[in-house]
């Protein structure tokens, strides 16, 4: 992601103090812990005068947008949350909607397809942006995945609390991927890639999983 | 007639996943209804605007529910309808029983009503020696089978035509047939006599209009018109959240509900009932009774997040869109209301402790929120309930499994909120994983590891797990990325 | 007619109302917090407040016909009442119908007057209705955009005649057709009959394996004769 951003003349800094946005805690109901993470995130990034905070994860970005919900009794923290949220962008959205770039000079090979990660799609409205970016990767053929916008079945702790259901949902996704006859499946969320890739690997599939940042950075 | 319980959702789900017939039925439901809904939605110019308007109407109503409820009652009573108030299901059943006994009826015809399922009305009637006859085809089928509905709109979706045919052979005495028209015709033939004989008809209500005291009930089969038109007494059970303020508001909801529920522009019949007949010789019942049902609804008003549960118009679209429902079907939820809406209202209706798994039975994908005609944010509701459960286990760390989870999250909170500990953790796991990583990935975990780290066992039962990267992003950044920044 | 003590009912009512009010009061603070964050949507479209373009009667009839047929209804346009009678006579003879029920509509009365070789039963008893082959009614209005008939009980006794026999034939004056549901709600809302019935096509179900079956408890066939003079 850093390489791609620099390629399009965007300066990047990384604050090593950052750890986690706290989404796993929030999603499992542990709001006290989630609040801790949120405050830390907000404090660290408030110190930066960068124009934008960019994340390679739709679900983390969505979490940041929801920080305000962790402070129902604290107006000050709510306002700080909203200010940080306003500066935070998901990677594809940042490229296309903020930098107004949909061709990052990437090149690769093979048939590729895109899986819409749920938070990115439904919380952040990302649908066209990743497709536009992918269609401009020279040397690749983009195909639309059937039911691309249906969940992969990860859902955080859901995947281990109800692993059989998660696997059932995942199988539908794998079926669609096999039908699409692609060389790689691309997505914007590593959790989806872990879920899908984990199964592809287990069944010995040749299909690769790639994060969109990876393929956009590629210049093979 | 053992029905599944919400408390065993996990096991219910596992059993459901092993049922190939159910799998086929659910696949067909998903393919069919998702497409039908999409087509119907595209026939409306401003679907989003309609949803916004509907949600705004519901919000306004719920925020002043007492006012609108009283207005509804006043207008209904002015038309000669008798209105009864029921605090809970038990009270509601008692009211209905009194009315049925008052009418000296030993048999009643019923049309499909989720509210009557919720209060287990049929059981109450049967215990009192009264025979309730379900008249909606799907409901009649499951009544014959001794089952509960598995979907809000198509209650017998989990049954194949062949299973239904066998059921008819056994319970009704016809020859086995694969002809849907013959099966339907059989239901028509048998149930028609019941409509004619019944002294009491019991229905639900889709919408109650405060401005006029009108109740609107919609359907495709005609059994509601029969149930509410033929017997001398009509009893309508209505959740208090069914109120809408103005008659004109029906326009919005009639555009949303049929499209969302069955992909139709309008269902075959809508009955708008305002008061009893004006002359004794006119058609229709002599008496109309409305039983207003609270049963936990008023409590849901107490928080903005839970209040939206009451906006539900029972279309079933969320069920059809839900990847979890598509896998396990309705019975696995072990509750009257299944699917996404069921997962959020069941804990509120029967108590969180009896339905603790349901709020977690979701990947939070948000497909339900997308299709909900009244824009209920179900994921938000699920998260709200999860927080309540987590707070509950903080307060009462009883059960071992939850205690373990709580400790794990406390640890995660402590370690990962410290950069140094976070980095240490990454390095440590990179070292320790050498025990289990092969070819750059972690395969199926053995029994020992699964016991020590249950999530890893659960994950690797179906999927490989990736190894921690040889060089983390931080290490790369420190290595060369930082210095390569042109700015 | 209180079979339950009025006191108990009053208590229940008071309890429920109190519970509602208590809950709403409890959520006030949180509602304020939320409304901070959720701004009212600016482009909230004014649904239902659109200016309706005037539609010619011919267009209304055509819309109605197309939409009725799309839900499996049969639509016939008649230029005079005689043509309507002819159609009805033809239907009865083709199907060899023996018993035909009619509502108390004057229009229906006129249409069936000229058909003498069969007995029409007005305001048939329930038992007789269940034996009838056909029910004939009028309609007070209709919705073109969905092919829907609108029947009001104060204007016409329609409930059972349009429901019980396996075939329903409706005679509709073209001047009563409106384009939208909204318009109809406005007009019937002015003076509400005890029962208003909207009928869109024949009775149906998909309860068995999602396979469509027509004619469950209501009529399996719907014929509408639109009289457009």
PDB file of C-alpha atoms in Angstrom, chain B residues 334-486:
ATOM      1  CA  UNK B 334     -35.458 -22.504  18.082  1.00  0.00           C
ATOM      2  CA  UNK B 335     -37.711 -19.487  18.250  1.00  0.00           C
ATOM      3  CA  UNK B 336     -40.964 -18.225  16.816  1.00  0.00           C
ATOM      4  CA  UNK B 337     -39.131 -15.586  14.810  1.00  0.00           C
ATOM      5  CA  UNK B 338     -36.078 -16.917  12.965  1.00  0.00           C
ATOM      6  CA  UNK B 339     -33.381 -15.300  10.881  1.00  0.00           C
ATOM      7  CA  UNK B 340     -31.841 -11.894  11.500  1.00  0.00           C
ATOM      8  CA  UNK B 341     -34.938 -10.262  12.964  1.00  0.00           C
ATOM      9  CA  UNK B 342     -35.499 -13.353  15.084  1.00  0.00           C
ATOM     10  CA  UNK B 343     -31.941 -13.185  16.387  1.00  0.00           C
ATOM     11  CA  UNK B 344     -32.577  -9.712  17.728  1.00  0.00           C
ATOM     12  CA  UNK B 345     -36.135  -9.860  18.999  1.00  0.00           C
ATOM     13  CA  UNK B 346     -36.084 -13.336  20.512  1.00  0.00           C
ATOM     14  CA  UNK B 347     -33.559 -12.421  23.247  1.00  0.00           C
ATOM     15  CA  UNK B 348     -35.654  -9.354  23.963  1.00  0.00           C
ATOM     16  CA  UNK B 349     -38.936 -11.245  24.083  1.00  0.00           C
ATOM     17  CA  UNK B 350     -37.913 -14.361  26.015  1.00  0.00           C
ATOM     18  CA  UNK B 351     -34.877 -13.002  27.869  1.00  0.00           C
ATOM     19  CA  UNK B 352     -31.224 -12.878  26.862  1.00  0.00           C
ATOM     20  CA  UNK B 353     -30.270 -15.769  29.118  1.00  0.00           C
ATOM     21  CA  UNK B 354     -32.532 -18.110  27.141  1.00  0.00           C
ATOM     22  CA  UNK B 355     -31.185 -17.063  23.762  1.00  0.00           C
ATOM     23  CA  UNK B 356     -27.559 -16.180  24.391  1.00  0.00           C
ATOM     24  CA  UNK B 357     -26.195 -17.725  21.229  1.00  0.00           C
ATOM     25  CA  UNK B 358     -28.521 -15.980  18.820  1.00  0.00           C
ATOM     26  CA  UNK B 359     -26.863 -12.554  18.747  1.00  0.00           C
ATOM     27  CA  UNK B 360     -23.600 -14.271  17.828  1.00  0.00           C
ATOM     28  CA  UNK B 361     -25.120 -16.324  15.041  1.00  0.00           C
ATOM     29  CA  UNK B 362     -24.149 -13.741  12.462  1.00  0.00           C
ATOM     30  CA  UNK B 363     -21.108 -12.702  10.479  1.00  0.00           C
ATOM     31  CA  UNK B 364     -22.392  -9.102  10.657  1.00  0.00           C
ATOM     32  CA  UNK B 365     -22.348  -8.927   6.879  1.00  0.00           C
ATOM     33  CA  UNK B 366     -25.221  -6.431   6.796  1.00  0.00           C
ATOM     34  CA  UNK B 367     -27.181  -8.010   3.951  1.00  0.00           C
ATOM     35  CA  UNK B 368     -30.254  -7.877   6.171  1.00  0.00           C
ATOM     36  CA  UNK B 369     -29.882  -4.162   6.791  1.00  0.00           C
ATOM     37  CA  UNK B 370     -29.612  -3.624   3.068  1.00  0.00           C
ATOM     38  CA  UNK B 371     -32.920  -5.305   2.245  1.00  0.00           C
ATOM     39  CA  UNK B 372     -34.968  -4.224   5.251  1.00  0.00           C
ATOM     40  CA  UNK B 373     -37.813  -2.052   3.941  1.00  0.00           C
ATOM     41  CA  UNK B 374     -37.858  -0.026   7.157  1.00  0.00           C
ATOM     42  CA  UNK B 375     -34.082   0.237   7.434  1.00  0.00           C
ATOM     43  CA  UNK B 376     -33.659  -1.609  10.703  1.00  0.00           C
ATOM     44  CA  UNK B 377     -29.952  -1.748  11.441  1.00  0.00           C
ATOM     45  CA  UNK B 378     -29.859  -5.354  12.544  1.00  0.00           C
ATOM     46  CA  UNK B 379     -26.063  -5.575  12.878  1.00  0.00           C
ATOM     47  CA  UNK B 380     -26.203  -2.589  15.226  1.00  0.00           C
ATOM     48  CA  UNK B 381     -28.832  -4.412  17.245  1.00  0.00           C
ATOM     49  CA  UNK B 382     -26.771  -7.599  17.302  1.00  0.00           C
ATOM     50  CA  UNK B 383     -23.756  -5.682  18.563  1.00  0.00           C
ATOM     51  CA  UNK B 384     -25.892  -4.021  21.212  1.00  0.00           C
ATOM     52  CA  UNK B 385     -27.079  -7.408  22.455  1.00  0.00           C
ATOM     53  CA  UNK B 386     -23.545  -8.816  22.366  1.00  0.00           C
ATOM     54  CA  UNK B 387     -22.393  -5.934  24.546  1.00  0.00           C
ATOM     55  CA  UNK B 388     -25.210  -6.674  26.962  1.00  0.00           C
ATOM     56  CA  UNK B 389     -24.197 -10.317  27.103  1.00  0.00           C
ATOM     57  CA  UNK B 390     -20.525  -9.453  27.597  1.00  0.00           C
ATOM     58  CA  UNK B 391     -21.437  -7.011  30.348  1.00  0.00           C
ATOM     59  CA  UNK B 392     -23.572  -9.704  31.864  1.00  0.00           C
ATOM     60  CA  UNK B 393     -20.730 -12.175  31.955  1.00  0.00           C
ATOM     61  CA  UNK B 394     -18.520  -9.485  33.437  1.00  0.00           C
ATOM     62  CA  UNK B 395     -21.113  -9.168  36.181  1.00  0.00           C
ATOM     63  CA  UNK B 396     -21.722 -12.903  36.501  1.00  0.00           C
ATOM     64  CA  UNK B 397     -18.706 -14.769  35.165  1.00  0.00           C
ATOM     65  CA  UNK B 398     -20.447 -18.054  35.722  1.00  0.00           C
ATOM     66  CA  UNK B 399     -20.066 -20.307  32.729  1.00  0.00           C
ATOM     67  CA  UNK B 400     -16.619 -21.604  31.978  1.00  0.00           C
ATOM     68  CA  UNK B 401     -16.691 -20.972  28.259  1.00  0.00           C
ATOM     69  CA  UNK B 402     -17.652 -17.340  28.645  1.00  0.00           C
ATOM     70  CA  UNK B 403     -15.177 -16.840  31.438  1.00  0.00           C
ATOM     71  CA  UNK B 404     -12.427 -18.029  29.152  1.00  0.00           C
ATOM     72  CA  UNK B 405     -13.558 -15.672  26.415  1.00  0.00           C
ATOM     73  CA  UNK B 406     -13.771 -12.763  28.789  1.00  0.00           C
ATOM     74  CA  UNK B 407     -10.249 -13.391  30.050  1.00  0.00           C
ATOM     75  CA  UNK B 408      -8.980 -13.708  26.494  1.00  0.00           C
ATOM     76  CA  UNK B 409     -10.456 -10.363  25.523  1.00  0.00           C
ATOM     77  CA  UNK B 410      -9.155  -8.693  28.682  1.00  0.00           C
ATOM     78  CA  UNK B 411      -5.713  -9.996  27.791  1.00  0.00           C
ATOM     79  CA  UNK B 412      -6.043  -8.842  24.203  1.00  0.00           C
ATOM     80  CA  UNK B 413      -7.105  -5.468  25.516  1.00  0.00           C
ATOM     81  CA  UNK B 414      -4.118  -5.245  27.812  1.00  0.00           C
ATOM     82  CA  UNK B 415      -1.456  -6.572  25.459  1.00  0.00           C
ATOM     83  CA  UNK B 416      -2.459  -5.111  22.142  1.00  0.00           C
ATOM     84  CA  UNK B 417      -2.997  -1.621  23.474  1.00  0.00           C
ATOM     85  CA  UNK B 418       0.723  -1.470  24.189  1.00  0.00           C
ATOM     86  CA  UNK B 419       2.969  -1.259  21.143  1.00  0.00           C
ATOM     87  CA  UNK B 420       5.896  -2.966  22.787  1.00  0.00           C
ATOM     88  CA  UNK B 421       3.799  -5.863  24.041  1.00  0.00           C
ATOM     89  CA  UNK B 422       2.152  -6.098  20.627  1.00  0.00           C
ATOM     90  CA  UNK B 423       5.500  -6.404  18.890  1.00  0.00           C
ATOM     91  CA  UNK B 424       6.673  -8.890  21.471  1.00  0.00           C
ATOM     92  CA  UNK B 425       3.530 -10.924  20.942  1.00  0.00           C
ATOM     93  CA  UNK B 426       4.104 -11.024  17.204  1.00  0.00           C
ATOM     94  CA  UNK B 427       7.695 -12.153  17.618  1.00  0.00           C
ATOM     95  CA  UNK B 428       6.740 -14.743  20.213  1.00  0.00           C
ATOM     96  CA  UNK B 429       4.046 -16.278  18.041  1.00  0.00           C
ATOM     97  CA  UNK B 430       6.391 -16.328  15.091  1.00  0.00           C
ATOM     98  CA  UNK B 431       8.732 -18.409  17.212  1.00  0.00           C
ATOM     99  CA  UNK B 432       6.128 -20.690  18.717  1.00  0.00           C
ATOM    100  CA  UNK B 433       4.338 -21.355  15.483  1.00  0.00           C
ATOM    101  CA  UNK B 434       7.361 -23.318  14.274  1.00  0.00           C
ATOM    102  CA  UNK B 435       5.800 -26.177  16.180  1.00  0.00           C
ATOM    103  CA  UNK B 436       2.782 -26.261  13.936  1.00  0.00           C
ATOM    104  CA  UNK B 437       3.640 -24.491  10.686  1.00  0.00           C
ATOM    105  CA  UNK B 438       4.364 -26.670   7.669  1.00  0.00           C
ATOM    106  CA  UNK B 439       4.977 -25.301   4.178  1.00  0.00           C
ATOM    107  CA  UNK B 440       4.229 -21.801   5.347  1.00  0.00           C
ATOM    108  CA  UNK B 441       0.803 -22.654   6.696  1.00  0.00           C
ATOM    109  CA  UNK B 442      -0.952 -24.315   9.593  1.00  0.00           C
ATOM    110  CA  UNK B 443      -2.939 -27.392   8.675  1.00  0.00           C
ATOM    111  CA  UNK B 444      -5.554 -29.260  10.627  1.00  0.00           C
ATOM    112  CA  UNK B 445      -4.772 -28.954  14.336  1.00  0.00           C
ATOM    113  CA  UNK B 446      -4.433 -32.162  16.298  1.00  0.00           C
ATOM    114  CA  UNK B 447      -6.618 -32.949  19.272  1.00  0.00           C
ATOM    115  CA  UNK B 448      -4.175 -31.583  21.841  1.00  0.00           C
ATOM    116  CA  UNK B 449      -3.760 -28.200  20.194  1.00  0.00           C
ATOM    117  CA  UNK B 450      -7.510 -27.995  19.600  1.00  0.00           C
ATOM    118  CA  UNK B 451      -8.058 -28.471  23.321  1.00  0.00           C
ATOM    119  CA  UNK B 452      -5.477 -25.890  24.338  1.00  0.00           C
ATOM    120  CA  UNK B 453      -6.417 -23.357  21.681  1.00  0.00           C
ATOM    121  CA  UNK B 454     -10.044 -24.141  20.759  1.00  0.00           C
ATOM    122  CA  UNK B 455     -10.355 -21.376  18.160  1.00  0.00           C
ATOM    123  CA  UNK B 456      -7.396 -22.819  16.263  1.00  0.00           C
ATOM    124  CA  UNK B 457      -9.017 -26.230  16.293  1.00  0.00           C
ATOM    125  CA  UNK B 458     -12.298 -24.781  15.077  1.00  0.00           C
ATOM    126  CA  UNK B 459     -10.589 -22.796  12.318  1.00  0.00           C
ATOM    127  CA  UNK B 460      -8.364 -25.556  11.013  1.00  0.00           C
ATOM    128  CA  UNK B 461     -11.143 -28.125  10.870  1.00  0.00           C
ATOM    129  CA  UNK B 462     -12.009 -26.627   7.486  1.00  0.00           C
ATOM    130  CA  UNK B 463      -9.320 -24.145   6.594  1.00  0.00           C
ATOM    131  CA  UNK B 464      -5.586 -23.801   6.693  1.00  0.00           C
ATOM    132  CA  UNK B 465      -4.334 -20.920   8.788  1.00  0.00           C
ATOM    133  CA  UNK B 466      -1.614 -18.618   7.511  1.00  0.00           C
ATOM    134  CA  UNK B 467       1.665 -18.406   9.369  1.00  0.00           C
ATOM    135  CA  UNK B 468       2.781 -15.113  10.840  1.00  0.00           C
ATOM    136  CA  UNK B 469       4.727 -13.283   8.149  1.00  0.00           C
ATOM    137  CA  UNK B 470       8.488 -13.720   8.174  1.00  0.00           C
ATOM    138  CA  UNK B 471       8.854  -9.911   8.252  1.00  0.00           C
ATOM    139  CA  UNK B 472       6.092  -7.805   9.671  1.00  0.00           C
ATOM    140  CA  UNK B 473       5.129  -4.515   8.115  1.00  0.00           C
ATOM    141  CA  UNK B 474       6.829  -2.712  10.984  1.00  0.00           C
ATOM    142  CA  UNK B 475      10.062  -4.501  10.316  1.00  0.00           C
ATOM    143  CA  UNK B 476       9.807  -3.677   6.626  1.00  0.00           C
ATOM    144  CA  UNK B 477       9.038  -0.063   7.424  1.00  0.00           C
ATOM    145  CA  UNK B 478      12.007   0.222   9.673  1.00  0.00           C
ATOM    146  CA  UNK B 479      14.090  -1.616   7.107  1.00  0.00           C
ATOM    147  CA  UNK B 480      13.786   0.557   4.050  1.00  0.00           C
ATOM    148  CA  UNK B 481      10.270   1.832   3.491  1.00  0.00           C
ATOM    149  CA  UNK B 482      10.612   4.715   5.905  1.00  0.00           C
ATOM    150  CA  UNK B 483      13.745   6.076   4.329  1.00  0.00           C
ATOM    151  CA  UNK B 484      12.300   5.710   0.842  1.00  0.00           C
ATOM    152  CA  UNK B 485       9.687   8.306   1.478  1.00  0.00           C
ATOM    153  CA  UNK B 486      10.325  11.131  -0.989  1.00  0.00           C
TER     154      UNK B 486
END
